[in-house]
CSV table of C-alpha atoms in Angstrom, one decimal:
chain,number,residue,atom,x,y,z
A,1,UNK,CA,244.4,22.8,-57.5
A,2,UNK,CA,243.8,23.0,-53.7
A,3,UNK,CA,245.1,26.0,-51.7
A,4,UNK,CA,247.1,25.2,-48.6
A,5,UNK,CA,244.6,27.0,-46.4
A,6,UNK,CA,241.7,24.8,-47.8
A,7,UNK,CA,243.5,21.5,-47.5
A,8,UNK,CA,242.3,19.3,-44.5
A,9,UNK,CA,245.2,17.2,-43.3
A,10,UNK,CA,246.4,15.4,-40.2
A,11,UNK,CA,249.9,14.0,-39.6
A,12,UNK,CA,251.4,15.6,-42.7
A,13,UNK,CA,254.6,14.1,-44.2
A,14,UNK,CA,256.5,15.9,-47.0
A,15,UNK,CA,259.1,14.5,-49.4
A,16,UNK,CA,260.9,16.5,-52.1
A,17,UNK,CA,262.3,15.2,-55.3
A,18,UNK,CA,262.8,16.6,-58.8
A,19,UNK,CA,261.4,20.0,-57.9
A,20,UNK,CA,258.2,18.5,-56.6
A,21,UNK,CA,256.9,18.4,-53.0
A,22,UNK,CA,255.0,15.2,-52.2
A,23,UNK,CA,252.5,15.5,-49.2
A,24,UNK,CA,251.3,12.2,-47.9
A,25,UNK,CA,248.1,11.6,-46.0
A,26,UNK,CA,245.4,9.1,-45.0
A,27,UNK,CA,242.1,9.6,-46.9
A,28,UNK,CA,238.5,8.2,-46.9
A,29,UNK,CA,235.6,9.2,-49.1
A,30,UNK,CA,232.2,9.0,-47.5
A,31,UNK,CA,231.0,6.4,-50.0
A,32,UNK,CA,234.1,4.2,-49.7
A,33,UNK,CA,234.1,1.1,-47.5
A,34,UNK,CA,237.8,1.2,-46.9
A,35,UNK,CA,240.2,4.1,-46.3
A,36,UNK,CA,243.2,4.8,-48.4
A,37,UNK,CA,246.6,6.5,-48.5
A,38,UNK,CA,247.1,9.4,-50.9
A,39,UNK,CA,249.7,11.9,-52.0
A,40,UNK,CA,249.2,15.6,-53.0
A,41,UNK,CA,251.8,17.2,-55.2
A,42,UNK,CA,253.0,20.8,-55.2
A,43,UNK,CA,255.6,23.0,-56.7
A,44,UNK,CA,255.5,25.7,-54.0
A,45,UNK,CA,253.7,24.3,-50.9
A,46,UNK,CA,251.0,26.8,-51.5
A,47,UNK,CA,248.8,25.0,-54.0
A,48,UNK,CA,248.4,21.2,-54.3
A,49,UNK,CA,247.0,18.8,-56.8
A,50,UNK,CA,243.9,16.7,-56.1
A,51,UNK,CA,244.8,13.6,-54.0
A,52,UNK,CA,246.4,10.7,-55.9
A,53,UNK,CA,245.5,7.3,-54.4
A,54,UNK,CA,248.7,5.3,-53.7
A,55,UNK,CA,247.2,2.5,-51.7
A,56,UNK,CA,243.5,1.6,-51.6
A,57,UNK,CA,242.3,-0.5,-48.7
A,58,UNK,CA,240.5,-3.7,-49.7
A,59,UNK,CA,239.1,-6.9,-48.4
A,60,UNK,CA,242.4,-8.8,-48.9
A,61,UNK,CA,244.5,-6.4,-46.8
A,62,UNK,CA,244.6,-7.2,-43.0
A,63,UNK,CA,243.8,-3.7,-41.9
A,64,UNK,CA,240.3,-2.3,-42.5
A,65,UNK,CA,240.3,0.9,-40.4
A,66,UNK,CA,242.4,3.6,-38.7
A,67,UNK,CA,244.7,4.3,-41.7
A,68,UNK,CA,246.9,6.9,-40.1
A,69,UNK,CA,250.1,8.9,-40.5
A,70,UNK,CA,251.8,7.6,-43.7
A,71,UNK,CA,255.5,8.4,-44.1
A,72,UNK,CA,257.4,8.0,-47.3
A,73,UNK,CA,261.2,7.2,-47.2
A,74,UNK,CA,263.5,6.5,-50.1
A,75,UNK,CA,265.8,3.6,-49.3
A,76,UNK,CA,268.0,1.6,-51.7
A,77,UNK,CA,266.4,3.2,-54.7
A,78,UNK,CA,262.9,2.2,-53.8
A,79,UNK,CA,260.1,4.2,-52.1
A,80,UNK,CA,258.8,2.8,-48.8
A,81,UNK,CA,255.6,3.9,-47.1
A,82,UNK,CA,255.4,3.4,-43.4
A,83,UNK,CA,251.8,3.7,-42.1
A,84,UNK,CA,249.5,2.8,-39.2
A,85,UNK,CA,246.6,0.4,-39.8
A,86,UNK,CA,244.2,-1.6,-37.6
A,87,UNK,CA,241.4,-4.2,-37.7
A,88,UNK,CA,238.9,-5.5,-35.1
A,89,UNK,CA,240.8,-8.7,-34.7
A,90,UNK,CA,244.4,-7.3,-35.0
A,91,UNK,CA,246.4,-4.8,-32.9
A,92,UNK,CA,247.2,-1.5,-34.6
A,93,UNK,CA,250.6,-1.7,-36.2
A,94,UNK,CA,253.0,-0.2,-38.8
A,95,UNK,CA,252.7,-1.7,-42.2
A,96,UNK,CA,255.4,-1.1,-44.8
A,97,UNK,CA,254.5,-0.6,-48.5
A,98,UNK,CA,256.8,-0.3,-51.5
A,99,UNK,CA,256.8,1.4,-54.9
A,100,UNK,CA,259.1,2.4,-57.7
A,101,UNK,CA,257.9,6.0,-57.6
A,102,UNK,CA,257.0,8.4,-54.8
A,103,UNK,CA,253.5,8.8,-56.4
A,104,UNK,CA,253.2,5.3,-57.7
A,105,UNK,CA,251.0,2.4,-56.7
A,106,UNK,CA,252.3,1.0,-53.4
A,107,UNK,CA,252.1,-2.7,-52.6
A,108,UNK,CA,252.5,-4.4,-49.2
A,109,UNK,CA,256.1,-5.4,-48.5
A,110,UNK,CA,254.9,-8.1,-46.1
A,111,UNK,CA,251.6,-9.7,-45.3
A,112,UNK,CA,251.3,-8.2,-41.8
A,113,UNK,CA,252.5,-5.2,-39.8
A,114,UNK,CA,256.3,-5.1,-39.0
A,115,UNK,CA,255.6,-4.1,-35.3
A,116,UNK,CA,255.1,-6.8,-32.6
A,117,UNK,CA,251.9,-8.7,-33.3
A,118,UNK,CA,250.4,-8.4,-29.8
A,119,UNK,CA,251.4,-4.8,-29.2
A,120,UNK,CA,249.2,-1.8,-30.0
A,121,UNK,CA,251.6,0.4,-32.0
A,122,UNK,CA,251.6,3.4,-34.3
A,123,UNK,CA,253.6,6.0,-36.1
A,124,UNK,CA,256.6,3.9,-37.3
A,125,UNK,CA,259.4,5.9,-38.9
A,126,UNK,CA,262.6,4.8,-40.6
A,127,UNK,CA,266.2,5.7,-39.6
A,128,UNK,CA,269.4,4.4,-41.1
A,129,UNK,CA,272.5,4.6,-39.0
A,130,UNK,CA,275.9,3.3,-40.2
A,131,UNK,CA,274.0,1.5,-43.0
A,132,UNK,CA,271.7,-0.3,-40.6
A,133,UNK,CA,267.9,0.3,-40.9
A,134,UNK,CA,265.9,0.9,-37.7
A,135,UNK,CA,262.2,1.3,-37.0
A,136,UNK,CA,261.3,3.9,-34.4
A,137,UNK,CA,257.6,3.6,-33.3
A,138,UNK,CA,255.2,4.2,-30.4
A,139,UNK,CA,253.9,1.5,-28.1
A,140,UNK,CA,250.4,3.0,-27.4
A,141,UNK,CA,249.2,4.4,-24.1
A,142,UNK,CA,245.9,2.5,-24.9
A,143,UNK,CA,247.6,-0.7,-24.0
A,144,UNK,CA,250.3,0.3,-21.5
A,145,UNK,CA,249.2,3.6,-19.9
A,146,UNK,CA,252.5,5.4,-20.1
A,147,UNK,CA,253.2,5.4,-23.8
A,148,UNK,CA,256.7,4.6,-25.0
A,149,UNK,CA,258.9,5.2,-28.0
A,150,UNK,CA,260.8,2.1,-29.1
A,151,UNK,CA,263.6,1.1,-31.4
A,152,UNK,CA,263.8,-2.1,-33.4
A,153,UNK,CA,266.5,-3.1,-35.9
A,154,UNK,CA,265.2,-4.3,-39.3
A,155,UNK,CA,266.6,-6.6,-41.9
A,156,UNK,CA,268.5,-5.0,-44.8
A,157,UNK,CA,265.4,-5.5,-47.0
A,158,UNK,CA,263.0,-4.1,-44.3
A,159,UNK,CA,260.9,-7.3,-44.4
A,160,UNK,CA,261.4,-8.4,-40.7
A,161,UNK,CA,262.8,-7.4,-37.4
A,162,UNK,CA,266.3,-8.6,-36.4
A,163,UNK,CA,266.2,-7.4,-32.8
A,164,UNK,CA,263.7,-7.2,-30.0
A,165,UNK,CA,262.1,-3.8,-29.4
A,166,UNK,CA,264.1,-1.5,-27.1
A,167,UNK,CA,262.4,1.3,-25.1
A,168,UNK,CA,264.1,4.6,-25.8
A,169,UNK,CA,261.9,6.6,-23.4
A,170,UNK,CA,258.4,6.9,-22.1
A,171,UNK,CA,256.1,10.0,-22.2
A,172,UNK,CA,256.6,10.5,-18.5
A,173,UNK,CA,260.4,10.7,-18.9
A,174,UNK,CA,259.8,14.3,-20.2
A,175,UNK,CA,258.7,17.0,-17.8
A,176,UNK,CA,256.0,18.6,-20.0
A,177,UNK,CA,253.4,15.9,-21.0
A,178,UNK,CA,250.2,15.8,-18.9
A,179,UNK,CA,247.8,12.9,-18.4
A,180,UNK,CA,245.2,12.2,-21.1
A,181,UNK,CA,241.8,10.6,-20.4
A,182,UNK,CA,242.8,9.5,-16.9
A,183,UNK,CA,245.6,10.0,-14.4
A,184,UNK,CA,247.8,7.2,-15.7
A,185,UNK,CA,247.5,7.7,-19.4
A,186,UNK,CA,250.4,9.5,-21.2
A,187,UNK,CA,250.5,9.7,-25.0
A,188,UNK,CA,253.6,9.2,-27.2
A,189,UNK,CA,253.0,10.1,-30.8
A,190,UNK,CA,254.7,11.0,-34.1
A,191,UNK,CA,258.5,10.4,-33.5
A,192,UNK,CA,260.8,11.8,-36.2
A,193,UNK,CA,264.6,11.8,-36.3
A,194,UNK,CA,266.7,14.8,-37.5
A,195,UNK,CA,270.4,14.7,-38.1
A,196,UNK,CA,272.2,17.8,-36.7
A,197,UNK,CA,275.9,18.6,-36.7
A,198,UNK,CA,276.4,17.5,-33.1
A,199,UNK,CA,274.1,14.5,-33.0
A,200,UNK,CA,270.5,13.5,-33.4
A,201,UNK,CA,267.3,15.2,-32.5
A,202,UNK,CA,263.9,13.6,-32.2
A,203,UNK,CA,260.6,15.5,-32.3
A,204,UNK,CA,257.5,13.8,-30.9
A,205,UNK,CA,254.1,14.7,-29.6
A,206,UNK,CA,252.0,14.4,-26.5
A,207,UNK,CA,249.5,16.6,-24.5
A,208,UNK,CA,250.7,19.6,-22.6
A,209,UNK,CA,248.9,22.0,-20.3
A,210,UNK,CA,248.1,24.3,-23.2
A,211,UNK,CA,247.1,21.7,-25.8
A,212,UNK,CA,248.6,19.1,-28.1
A,213,UNK,CA,252.4,19.7,-28.3
A,214,UNK,CA,255.7,19.0,-30.0
A,215,UNK,CA,258.7,18.1,-27.8
A,216,UNK,CA,262.4,17.6,-28.6
A,217,UNK,CA,265.0,15.3,-27.3
A,218,UNK,CA,268.7,14.8,-28.2
A,219,UNK,CA,271.1,11.9,-28.5
A,220,UNK,CA,274.5,11.0,-30.0
A,221,UNK,CA,273.1,7.7,-31.4
A,222,UNK,CA,269.7,6.3,-32.3
A,223,UNK,CA,270.1,3.9,-29.5
A,224,UNK,CA,270.2,6.7,-26.9
A,225,UNK,CA,270.3,7.8,-24.2
A,226,UNK,CA,267.8,10.5,-25.2
A,227,UNK,CA,267.9,13.7,-23.2
A,228,UNK,CA,264.5,15.6,-23.1
A,229,UNK,CA,264.1,19.3,-23.3
A,230,UNK,CA,262.2,20.7,-20.4
A,231,UNK,CA,259.5,22.5,-22.5
A,232,UNK,CA,257.9,21.7,-25.9
A,233,UNK,CA,258.8,23.8,-28.9
A,234,UNK,CA,255.1,24.1,-29.8
A,235,UNK,CA,252.2,23.7,-27.4
A,236,UNK,CA,249.3,25.5,-28.9
A,237,UNK,CA,247.2,22.5,-29.9
A,238,UNK,CA,249.1,21.1,-32.9
A,239,UNK,CA,251.5,18.3,-33.5
A,240,UNK,CA,252.7,15.1,-35.1
A,241,UNK,CA,255.5,16.9,-36.8
A,242,UNK,CA,258.3,16.1,-39.3
A,243,UNK,CA,261.2,18.0,-40.8
A,244,UNK,CA,262.2,18.3,-44.4
A,245,UNK,CA,264.5,20.7,-46.4
A,246,UNK,CA,263.2,23.6,-48.5
A,247,UNK,CA,265.8,25.8,-50.3
A,248,UNK,CA,268.6,24.6,-48.0
A,249,UNK,CA,266.5,25.4,-44.9
A,250,UNK,CA,265.2,22.8,-42.5
A,251,UNK,CA,261.4,23.2,-42.3
A,252,UNK,CA,259.0,21.6,-39.8
A,253,UNK,CA,255.5,20.7,-40.7
A,254,UNK,CA,252.6,19.6,-38.5
A,255,UNK,CA,248.8,19.8,-38.3
A,256,UNK,CA,247.0,22.4,-36.2
A,257,UNK,CA,244.7,22.7,-34.4
A,258,UNK,CA,244.3,19.2,-33.1
A,259,UNK,CA,240.5,19.3,-33.1
A,260,UNK,CA,239.3,16.2,-35.1
A,261,UNK,CA,236.6,18.4,-36.7
A,262,UNK,CA,237.9,19.1,-40.1
A,263,UNK,CA,239.7,22.3,-39.2
A,264,UNK,CA,243.2,20.8,-39.1
A,265,UNK,CA,245.6,22.4,-41.6
A,266,UNK,CA,249.2,22.2,-42.8
A,267,UNK,CA,251.5,24.4,-40.7
A,268,UNK,CA,255.1,25.2,-41.8
A,269,UNK,CA,258.0,26.7,-39.7
A,270,UNK,CA,261.7,27.0,-40.1
A,271,UNK,CA,263.4,24.4,-37.9
A,272,UNK,CA,266.9,24.6,-36.3
A,273,UNK,CA,268.7,22.9,-33.5
A,274,UNK,CA,267.5,23.9,-30.0
A,275,UNK,CA,265.0,26.3,-31.4
A,276,UNK,CA,263.0,28.6,-29.1
A,277,UNK,CA,259.3,27.8,-28.5
A,278,UNK,CA,257.2,28.9,-31.5
A,279,UNK,CA,253.8,30.5,-31.6
A,280,UNK,CA,251.2,30.1,-34.3
């Protein structure tokens, strides 16, 4: 077993079913040519199993690098993995995989990414509103400077878009993000939707004056308009968050610090609507 404090992870995503917590992550061994997606299992979020490979990159798959931020969503009694991938001759995009089990072998739902072919995209997440599935994803700052978060309706079987992408907001629509690697570059990263009693909340990440951060915005509908909070709820160099339930309490998890040096760890906090800024 691996203790939480010893588990290196970025962009954590947690799913709970049948008394088991499933923690999804990208993974690559030093001697492997292709990266993979894995899941760790836990009963208490303190100790985790060794990683179980759920998709192994290979020469037949379009993406050969930058396996990032897998999310697992149960939809119509199947398990769908939404994850970012890239290749030298392809834009980064969200690929959807499917399995019969949360820790099973995942296979590609489609041959290519679901996001627009000529867009650099990442961090696709699923939301179902009034029975209609939507993909929420980031159009990357690398391509457009001021990164955006977009919405695209999907077919009922998740195999193709049935609408053009709609911009929900840009990084600069919020007051707190600062420029990254140049005066016109603003990051959008890690959108995740939470249902609250009075509407929807979205958490997402960008860079703030005090480090990588998690912001919050609110809307009555997935289509917006989205109203941004003036300050992030976490700004101490950690981010790419999501929310799950533990013992009836909403919990937020993210990685911190955002150092890209192997020190990133799983962070857990209680989450509630319009919460005060938290300190780690």
